[in-house]
Amino acid sequence: MSVLVFAENADGKFKKSIFEVVSYAKAIAAQNNTSLIAISIGDVAEDDLAGLGKFGADKILNVSADKLKTFVNQAYASVIAEAAKREGANIVILSNSFSGRGLAPRIGVKLGAGVADGAVSLPDQTSGKFIVKKTAFSGKAFAAVELTSENKVIALTPNSYQVVESGANAPVESFVAEAKESDFKIMVKDIVRATDKVSLPDAEIVVSAGRGLKGPENWGMIEELADLLGAATACSKPVSDAGWRPHSEHVGQTGIAVSPNLYIAIGISGAIQHLAGISSSKVIVVINKDPEAPFFKVADYGIAGDAFEVVPKLIEAVKQYKA
Ligand code: FAD
């Protein structure tokens, strides 16, 4: 028995969410008195691979086949499941990223495992059971699910577990796994980046705006505030439907679910469909000129005021703080 964690890379680099997921997997390995193996697929520098040891990996398997350089759901699932079988790992852990959400059920089928995606804390094993707290109903609620199967797959929500640096570099081994031809029915031909800014699902701070901003010409102050805070920008659905902002920024039930440390909502009413995508945020700040706006009910801090007066003052205050 051991724990296997998939260390997904973005353009050959590991994001903070991967250090979180390795730290989380290490804690589960410690709970079960076993070792932690990390697997990386694609081109990552040897030093970065070995560095996963600092977050608790005991060894790192490196898969570098040409055909696997870009993400292919079926093929990656086959390779990770194969690694779990060969290493005797009965718990597989991934980030609940776009790729992780696609991989988790596929690996689950291959290993006959129970799957918990959207996990937000360590499993409770105190009663001899294996109970995972996870988000449910598009983030509107939490569910405690018991994984009763011998094999288990867990996808961890970004920003829900602290990075813990505990160890030193770990050995890197090459891992060769033959993915089948049938695993390559869908191939990525080209990747076109929508933006070079902070990626929304991984962002620690999100500055989000809604129809209260009146039109796309007023997003300059939202972008300025986001840049100053090192934040990603987001929006409500009607804003992206109207073409004021790209669909990649649309947050909510039918858009992206985010879990930042700070979510700043400006001129957004707080409809239940929007809240579905942001309820795992740690601190919510709402700026709305209507003191009765529903968003204030879930806010940690609220400013009842006109965005066109409040946001420029906020920008000035952040500039002064940073000076
Ligand atoms: P509005 O509801 O028009 O609210 C604008 C807010 O701005 C108001 O509260 C107003 O007081 C405030 N305001 C106006 N002027 C100012 C000012 N000068 N300064 C400060 N505040 C100001 N919505 C999503 O966001 N995400 C989803 O994923 C989503 N999925 C949906 C799925 C379904 C099936 C359905 C039916 C709806 C969905 N919606 C979704 C739409 C959702 O119900 C709301 O209509 C939407 O979230 C409202 O967007 P908004 O708050 O930007 O606009």
Short mmCIF file of C-alpha atoms and ligand atoms in Angstrom, two decimals, residues 209-214 235-239 250-255 266-274 287-290 293-294 305-308, ligand 1:
data_model
loop_
_atom_site.label_atom_id
_atom_site.label_comp_id
_atom_site.label_asym_id
_atom_site.label_seq_id
_atom_site.Cartn_x
_atom_site.Cartn_y
_atom_site.Cartn_z
CA ALA A 209 -17.34 42.66 -11.62
CA GLY A 210 -20.91 42.53 -12.85
CA ARG A 211 -23.54 44.43 -14.75
CA GLY A 212 -23.27 47.28 -12.22
CA LEU A 213 -20.18 48.38 -14.17
CA LYS A 214 -22.52 49.50 -17.01
CA CYS A 235 -17.16 38.52 -14.11
CA SER A 236 -20.80 37.52 -13.81
CA LYS A 237 -22.57 35.58 -16.58
CA PRO A 238 -24.55 38.45 -18.15
CA VAL A 239 -21.29 40.37 -18.54
CA HIS A 250 -17.40 33.87 -16.22
CA VAL A 251 -17.74 32.59 -12.66
CA GLY A 252 -20.64 30.59 -11.25
CA GLN A 253 -22.82 27.54 -11.68
CA THR A 254 -22.44 27.54 -15.46
CA GLY A 255 -18.93 29.01 -15.43
CA ILE A 266 -18.03 44.71 -7.58
CA GLY A 267 -21.48 45.60 -8.93
CA ILE A 268 -22.67 41.98 -8.79
CA SER A 269 -26.08 41.29 -7.23
CA GLY A 270 -25.17 37.90 -5.71
CA ALA A 271 -27.65 35.64 -7.52
CA ILE A 272 -27.55 32.04 -6.31
CA GLN A 273 -26.08 30.88 -9.64
CA HIS A 274 -23.14 33.27 -9.20
CA ILE A 287 -19.04 46.54 -3.25
CA ASN A 288 -22.61 47.34 -4.32
CA LYS A 289 -24.63 50.55 -4.32
CA ASP A 290 -27.76 48.69 -3.19
CA ALA A 293 -28.18 43.35 -2.60
CA PRO A 294 -28.23 39.61 -1.72
CA GLY A 305 -21.48 52.52 -2.31
CA ASP A 306 -21.11 53.43 -5.95
CA ALA A 307 -18.35 51.37 -7.60
CA PHE A 308 -17.27 54.40 -9.62
P1 FAD B 1 -27.46 42.27 -12.04
O1 FAD B 1 -28.34 41.24 -11.47
O2 FAD B 1 -28.04 43.23 -13.03
O3 FAD B 1 -26.87 43.07 -10.81
C1 FAD B 1 -26.07 44.23 -10.93
C2 FAD B 1 -25.74 44.70 -9.53
O4 FAD B 1 -24.91 45.83 -9.62
C3 FAD B 1 -26.96 45.09 -8.69
O5 FAD B 1 -26.92 44.44 -7.44
C4 FAD B 1 -26.81 46.60 -8.53
O6 FAD B 1 -27.28 47.07 -7.26
C5 FAD B 1 -25.32 46.78 -8.65
N1 FAD B 1 -24.94 48.10 -9.15
C6 FAD B 1 -25.50 48.82 -10.16
N2 FAD B 1 -24.80 49.95 -10.36
C7 FAD B 1 -23.80 49.96 -9.44
C8 FAD B 1 -22.76 50.88 -9.14
N3 FAD B 1 -22.61 52.01 -9.83
N4 FAD B 1 -21.92 50.57 -8.14
C9 FAD B 1 -22.05 49.41 -7.42
N5 FAD B 1 -23.02 48.53 -7.66
C10 FAD B 1 -23.87 48.78 -8.68
N6 FAD B 1 -24.85 34.20 -13.25
C11 FAD B 1 -23.54 34.15 -12.97
O7 FAD B 1 -22.91 35.16 -12.60
N7 FAD B 1 -22.84 32.97 -13.13
C12 FAD B 1 -23.44 31.83 -13.55
O8 FAD B 1 -22.77 30.80 -13.68
C13 FAD B 1 -24.83 31.85 -13.83
N8 FAD B 1 -25.47 30.73 -14.23
C14 FAD B 1 -26.84 30.79 -14.45
C15 FAD B 1 -27.51 29.61 -14.77
C16 FAD B 1 -28.88 29.65 -14.95
C17 FAD B 1 -29.58 28.36 -15.31
C18 FAD B 1 -29.58 30.85 -14.80
C19 FAD B 1 -31.07 30.89 -14.96
C20 FAD B 1 -28.91 32.01 -14.47
C21 FAD B 1 -27.54 32.01 -14.31
N9 FAD B 1 -26.82 33.16 -13.96
C22 FAD B 1 -25.50 33.10 -13.68
C23 FAD B 1 -27.47 34.50 -13.97
C24 FAD B 1 -27.85 34.93 -12.57
O9 FAD B 1 -29.12 34.43 -12.22
C25 FAD B 1 -27.91 36.47 -12.49
O10 FAD B 1 -28.81 36.95 -13.45
C26 FAD B 1 -26.55 37.14 -12.72
O11 FAD B 1 -25.58 36.57 -11.86
C27 FAD B 1 -26.67 38.64 -12.46
O12 FAD B 1 -25.48 39.26 -12.86
P2 FAD B 1 -25.07 40.66 -12.21
O13 FAD B 1 -25.11 40.55 -10.73
O14 FAD B 1 -23.81 41.08 -12.86
O15 FAD B 1 -26.20 41.64 -12.75
#
